[in-house]
């Protein structure tokens, strides 16, 4: 996960959580750290498919709260991809946002 934060020329990353079987406090902290590193580089981070059992630990540790407030947590990956295509990848020079100057990104994180 931390290697993901070092990838260049990415505008958006979708972390597909649907096949993650267990999230403990350590895993949640690693996830939060990776999300923060990506965001500091101007990369939009989207989460998809968080299992109901994982919501509690992520909420307790505050890992996904800002993403949720920003509307960047999705029930499934197709919804996240649709958001990425319509709201992130089509930004123009007239709408610089945090993504200006970055090349179109690769999706996925290795998680199902």
mmCIF file with all atom_site columns, C-alpha atoms in Angstrom:
data_model
loop_
_atom_site.group_PDB
_atom_site.id
_atom_site.type_symbol
_atom_site.label_atom_id
_atom_site.label_alt_id
_atom_site.label_comp_id
_atom_site.label_asym_id
_atom_site.label_entity_id
_atom_site.label_seq_id
_atom_site.pdbx_PDB_ins_code
_atom_site.Cartn_x
_atom_site.Cartn_y
_atom_site.Cartn_z
_atom_site.occupancy
_atom_site.B_iso_or_equiv
_atom_site.pdbx_formal_charge
_atom_site.auth_seq_id
_atom_site.auth_comp_id
_atom_site.auth_asym_id
_atom_site.auth_atom_id
_atom_site.pdbx_PDB_model_num
ATOM 1   C CA . UNK A 1 1   ? 0.000   0.000  0.000   1.00 0.00 ? 1   UNK A CA 1
ATOM 2   C CA . UNK A 1 2   ? 2.765   2.456  0.824   1.00 0.00 ? 2   UNK A CA 1
ATOM 3   C CA . UNK A 1 3   ? 4.426   1.774  -2.547  1.00 0.00 ? 3   UNK A CA 1
ATOM 4   C CA . UNK A 1 4   ? 1.202   2.951  -4.154  1.00 0.00 ? 4   UNK A CA 1
ATOM 5   C CA . UNK A 1 5   ? 1.816   6.373  -2.639  1.00 0.00 ? 5   UNK A CA 1
ATOM 6   C CA . UNK A 1 6   ? 5.097   6.600  -4.571  1.00 0.00 ? 6   UNK A CA 1
ATOM 7   C CA . UNK A 1 7   ? 3.609   6.067  -8.064  1.00 0.00 ? 7   UNK A CA 1
ATOM 8   C CA . UNK A 1 8   ? 3.854   9.115  -10.336 1.00 0.00 ? 8   UNK A CA 1
ATOM 9   C CA . UNK A 1 9   ? 1.602   10.497 -13.092 1.00 0.00 ? 9   UNK A CA 1
ATOM 10  C CA . UNK A 1 10  ? -1.627  9.473  -11.366 1.00 0.00 ? 10  UNK A CA 1
ATOM 11  C CA . UNK A 1 11  ? -4.720  11.667 -10.995 1.00 0.00 ? 11  UNK A CA 1
ATOM 12  C CA . UNK A 1 12  ? -7.054  9.276  -9.209  1.00 0.00 ? 12  UNK A CA 1
ATOM 13  C CA . UNK A 1 13  ? -6.727  6.033  -7.247  1.00 0.00 ? 13  UNK A CA 1
ATOM 14  C CA . UNK A 1 14  ? -9.637  3.759  -6.403  1.00 0.00 ? 14  UNK A CA 1
ATOM 15  C CA . UNK A 1 15  ? -8.960  1.598  -3.386  1.00 0.00 ? 15  UNK A CA 1
ATOM 16  C CA . UNK A 1 16  ? -11.206 -1.420 -3.888  1.00 0.00 ? 16  UNK A CA 1
ATOM 17  C CA . UNK A 1 17  ? -12.005 -2.674 -0.408  1.00 0.00 ? 17  UNK A CA 1
ATOM 18  C CA . UNK A 1 18  ? -14.615 -5.312 -1.284  1.00 0.00 ? 18  UNK A CA 1
ATOM 19  C CA . UNK A 1 19  ? -12.245 -8.264 -1.062  1.00 0.00 ? 19  UNK A CA 1
ATOM 20  C CA . UNK A 1 20  ? -10.378 -7.141 2.030   1.00 0.00 ? 20  UNK A CA 1
ATOM 21  C CA . UNK A 1 21  ? -11.216 -9.834 4.554   1.00 0.00 ? 21  UNK A CA 1
ATOM 22  C CA . UNK A 1 22  ? -9.987  -8.191 7.756   1.00 0.00 ? 22  UNK A CA 1
ATOM 23  C CA . UNK A 1 23  ? -9.187  -4.645 8.834   1.00 0.00 ? 23  UNK A CA 1
ATOM 24  C CA . UNK A 1 24  ? -7.502  -4.178 12.188  1.00 0.00 ? 24  UNK A CA 1
ATOM 25  C CA . UNK A 1 25  ? -6.171  -0.977 13.752  1.00 0.00 ? 25  UNK A CA 1
ATOM 26  C CA . UNK A 1 26  ? -2.754  -1.395 12.135  1.00 0.00 ? 26  UNK A CA 1
ATOM 27  C CA . UNK A 1 27  ? -4.253  -1.947 8.686   1.00 0.00 ? 27  UNK A CA 1
ATOM 28  C CA . UNK A 1 28  ? -6.553  1.033  9.124   1.00 0.00 ? 28  UNK A CA 1
ATOM 29  C CA . UNK A 1 29  ? -3.591  3.242  10.058  1.00 0.00 ? 29  UNK A CA 1
ATOM 30  C CA . UNK A 1 30  ? -1.620  2.039  7.005   1.00 0.00 ? 30  UNK A CA 1
ATOM 31  C CA . UNK A 1 31  ? -4.632  2.766  4.819   1.00 0.00 ? 31  UNK A CA 1
ATOM 32  C CA . UNK A 1 32  ? -5.007  6.224  6.351   1.00 0.00 ? 32  UNK A CA 1
ATOM 33  C CA . UNK A 1 33  ? -1.304  6.959  5.852   1.00 0.00 ? 33  UNK A CA 1
ATOM 34  C CA . UNK A 1 34  ? -1.447  5.917  2.190   1.00 0.00 ? 34  UNK A CA 1
ATOM 35  C CA . UNK A 1 35  ? -4.572  8.035  1.602   1.00 0.00 ? 35  UNK A CA 1
ATOM 36  C CA . UNK A 1 36  ? -2.891  11.066 3.214   1.00 0.00 ? 36  UNK A CA 1
ATOM 37  C CA . UNK A 1 37  ? 0.298   10.649 1.161   1.00 0.00 ? 37  UNK A CA 1
ATOM 38  C CA . UNK A 1 38  ? -1.666  10.384 -2.071  1.00 0.00 ? 38  UNK A CA 1
ATOM 39  C CA . UNK A 1 39  ? -3.813  13.403 -1.254  1.00 0.00 ? 39  UNK A CA 1
ATOM 40  C CA . UNK A 1 40  ? -0.772  15.520 -0.363  1.00 0.00 ? 40  UNK A CA 1
ATOM 41  C CA . UNK A 1 41  ? 0.457   14.840 -3.896  1.00 0.00 ? 41  UNK A CA 1
ATOM 42  C CA . UNK A 1 42  ? -2.833  16.088 -5.364  1.00 0.00 ? 42  UNK A CA 1
ATOM 43  C CA . UNK A 1 43  ? -4.140  12.616 -6.181  1.00 0.00 ? 43  UNK A CA 1
ATOM 44  C CA . UNK A 1 44  ? -7.860  12.049 -5.683  1.00 0.00 ? 44  UNK A CA 1
ATOM 45  C CA . UNK A 1 45  ? -8.499  8.948  -3.577  1.00 0.00 ? 45  UNK A CA 1
ATOM 46  C CA . UNK A 1 46  ? -11.771 7.038  -3.844  1.00 0.00 ? 46  UNK A CA 1
ATOM 47  C CA . UNK A 1 47  ? -12.813 4.089  -1.684  1.00 0.00 ? 47  UNK A CA 1
ATOM 48  C CA . UNK A 1 48  ? -15.243 1.471  -2.906  1.00 0.00 ? 48  UNK A CA 1
ATOM 49  C CA . UNK A 1 49  ? -16.944 -1.556 -1.403  1.00 0.00 ? 49  UNK A CA 1
ATOM 50  C CA . UNK A 1 50  ? -16.169 -1.096 2.279   1.00 0.00 ? 50  UNK A CA 1
ATOM 51  C CA . UNK A 1 51  ? -17.654 -4.093 4.095   1.00 0.00 ? 51  UNK A CA 1
ATOM 52  C CA . UNK A 1 52  ? -20.144 -3.248 6.864   1.00 0.00 ? 52  UNK A CA 1
ATOM 53  C CA . UNK A 1 53  ? -17.889 -4.931 9.412   1.00 0.00 ? 53  UNK A CA 1
ATOM 54  C CA . UNK A 1 54  ? -14.993 -2.675 8.431   1.00 0.00 ? 54  UNK A CA 1
ATOM 55  C CA . UNK A 1 55  ? -16.994 0.556  8.696   1.00 0.00 ? 55  UNK A CA 1
ATOM 56  C CA . UNK A 1 56  ? -16.725 0.578  12.491  1.00 0.00 ? 56  UNK A CA 1
ATOM 57  C CA . UNK A 1 57  ? -12.932 0.397  12.728  1.00 0.00 ? 57  UNK A CA 1
ATOM 58  C CA . UNK A 1 58  ? -12.426 2.870  9.885   1.00 0.00 ? 58  UNK A CA 1
ATOM 59  C CA . UNK A 1 59  ? -14.894 5.298  11.477  1.00 0.00 ? 59  UNK A CA 1
ATOM 60  C CA . UNK A 1 60  ? -13.462 4.847  14.961  1.00 0.00 ? 60  UNK A CA 1
ATOM 61  C CA . UNK A 1 61  ? -9.985  5.696  13.690  1.00 0.00 ? 61  UNK A CA 1
ATOM 62  C CA . UNK A 1 62  ? -11.266 8.452  11.377  1.00 0.00 ? 62  UNK A CA 1
ATOM 63  C CA . UNK A 1 63  ? -9.674  6.905  8.300   1.00 0.00 ? 63  UNK A CA 1
ATOM 64  C CA . UNK A 1 64  ? -12.481 7.400  5.769   1.00 0.00 ? 64  UNK A CA 1
ATOM 65  C CA . UNK A 1 65  ? -14.330 10.318 7.352   1.00 0.00 ? 65  UNK A CA 1
ATOM 66  C CA . UNK A 1 66  ? -12.919 13.111 5.163   1.00 0.00 ? 66  UNK A CA 1
ATOM 67  C CA . UNK A 1 67  ? -13.371 10.991 2.028   1.00 0.00 ? 67  UNK A CA 1
ATOM 68  C CA . UNK A 1 68  ? -16.968 10.318 3.058   1.00 0.00 ? 68  UNK A CA 1
ATOM 69  C CA . UNK A 1 69  ? -17.617 14.047 3.658   1.00 0.00 ? 69  UNK A CA 1
ATOM 70  C CA . UNK A 1 70  ? -16.152 14.788 0.223   1.00 0.00 ? 70  UNK A CA 1
ATOM 71  C CA . UNK A 1 71  ? -18.417 12.181 -1.410  1.00 0.00 ? 71  UNK A CA 1
ATOM 72  C CA . UNK A 1 72  ? -15.525 9.891  -2.299  1.00 0.00 ? 72  UNK A CA 1
ATOM 73  C CA . UNK A 1 73  ? -16.708 6.632  -0.692  1.00 0.00 ? 73  UNK A CA 1
ATOM 74  C CA . UNK A 1 74  ? -18.797 4.411  -2.952  1.00 0.00 ? 74  UNK A CA 1
ATOM 75  C CA . UNK A 1 75  ? -20.806 1.208  -2.473  1.00 0.00 ? 75  UNK A CA 1
ATOM 76  C CA . UNK A 1 76  ? -19.037 -0.494 -5.370  1.00 0.00 ? 76  UNK A CA 1
ATOM 77  C CA . UNK A 1 77  ? -16.208 -0.035 -7.850  1.00 0.00 ? 77  UNK A CA 1
ATOM 78  C CA . UNK A 1 78  ? -18.371 0.767  -10.905 1.00 0.00 ? 78  UNK A CA 1
ATOM 79  C CA . UNK A 1 79  ? -19.840 3.755  -9.017  1.00 0.00 ? 79  UNK A CA 1
ATOM 80  C CA . UNK A 1 80  ? -16.323 4.936  -8.125  1.00 0.00 ? 80  UNK A CA 1
ATOM 81  C CA . UNK A 1 81  ? -15.172 4.570  -11.730 1.00 0.00 ? 81  UNK A CA 1
ATOM 82  C CA . UNK A 1 82  ? -18.156 6.575  -12.957 1.00 0.00 ? 82  UNK A CA 1
ATOM 83  C CA . UNK A 1 83  ? -17.327 9.331  -10.454 1.00 0.00 ? 83  UNK A CA 1
ATOM 84  C CA . UNK A 1 84  ? -13.667 9.300  -11.504 1.00 0.00 ? 84  UNK A CA 1
ATOM 85  C CA . UNK A 1 85  ? -14.552 9.572  -15.182 1.00 0.00 ? 85  UNK A CA 1
ATOM 86  C CA . UNK A 1 86  ? -17.063 12.382 -14.753 1.00 0.00 ? 86  UNK A CA 1
ATOM 87  C CA . UNK A 1 87  ? -15.576 14.415 -11.899 1.00 0.00 ? 87  UNK A CA 1
ATOM 88  C CA . UNK A 1 88  ? -11.855 13.824 -11.901 1.00 0.00 ? 88  UNK A CA 1
ATOM 89  C CA . UNK A 1 89  ? -10.411 12.771 -15.232 1.00 0.00 ? 89  UNK A CA 1
ATOM 90  C CA . UNK A 1 90  ? -12.305 15.403 -17.236 1.00 0.00 ? 90  UNK A CA 1
ATOM 91  C CA . UNK A 1 91  ? -11.019 18.448 -15.353 1.00 0.00 ? 91  UNK A CA 1
ATOM 92  C CA . UNK A 1 92  ? -9.675  21.121 -17.618 1.00 0.00 ? 92  UNK A CA 1
ATOM 93  C CA . UNK A 1 93  ? -7.139  23.903 -17.311 1.00 0.00 ? 93  UNK A CA 1
ATOM 94  C CA . UNK A 1 94  ? -10.096 26.204 -16.543 1.00 0.00 ? 94  UNK A CA 1
ATOM 95  C CA . UNK A 1 95  ? -10.813 24.132 -13.422 1.00 0.00 ? 95  UNK A CA 1
ATOM 96  C CA . UNK A 1 96  ? -7.341  23.633 -11.955 1.00 0.00 ? 96  UNK A CA 1
ATOM 97  C CA . UNK A 1 97  ? -8.387  22.017 -8.669  1.00 0.00 ? 97  UNK A CA 1
ATOM 98  C CA . UNK A 1 98  ? -5.806  19.847 -6.914  1.00 0.00 ? 98  UNK A CA 1
ATOM 99  C CA . UNK A 1 99  ? -5.349  17.705 -10.025 1.00 0.00 ? 99  UNK A CA 1
ATOM 100 C CA . UNK A 1 100 ? -4.075  20.199 -12.604 1.00 0.00 ? 100 UNK A CA 1
ATOM 101 C CA . UNK A 1 101 ? -0.955  19.196 -14.437 1.00 0.00 ? 101 UNK A CA 1
ATOM 102 C CA . UNK A 1 102 ? -1.216  15.507 -13.586 1.00 0.00 ? 102 UNK A CA 1
ATOM 103 C CA . UNK A 1 103 ? -1.509  12.911 -16.296 1.00 0.00 ? 103 UNK A CA 1
ATOM 104 C CA . UNK A 1 104 ? -4.469  10.551 -16.511 1.00 0.00 ? 104 UNK A CA 1
ATOM 105 C CA . UNK A 1 105 ? -4.097  7.879  -13.869 1.00 0.00 ? 105 UNK A CA 1
ATOM 106 C CA . UNK A 1 106 ? -4.135  4.170  -13.530 1.00 0.00 ? 106 UNK A CA 1
ATOM 107 C CA . UNK A 1 107 ? -6.871  2.683  -11.372 1.00 0.00 ? 107 UNK A CA 1
ATOM 108 C CA . UNK A 1 108 ? -6.799  -0.020 -8.753  1.00 0.00 ? 108 UNK A CA 1
ATOM 109 C CA . UNK A 1 109 ? -4.764  -0.917 -5.783  1.00 0.00 ? 109 UNK A CA 1
ATOM 110 C CA . UNK A 1 110 ? -4.373  -4.641 -5.966  1.00 0.00 ? 110 UNK A CA 1
ATOM 111 C CA . UNK A 1 111 ? -7.454  -5.098 -3.799  1.00 0.00 ? 111 UNK A CA 1
ATOM 112 C CA . UNK A 1 112 ? -10.328 -7.043 -5.378  1.00 0.00 ? 112 UNK A CA 1
#
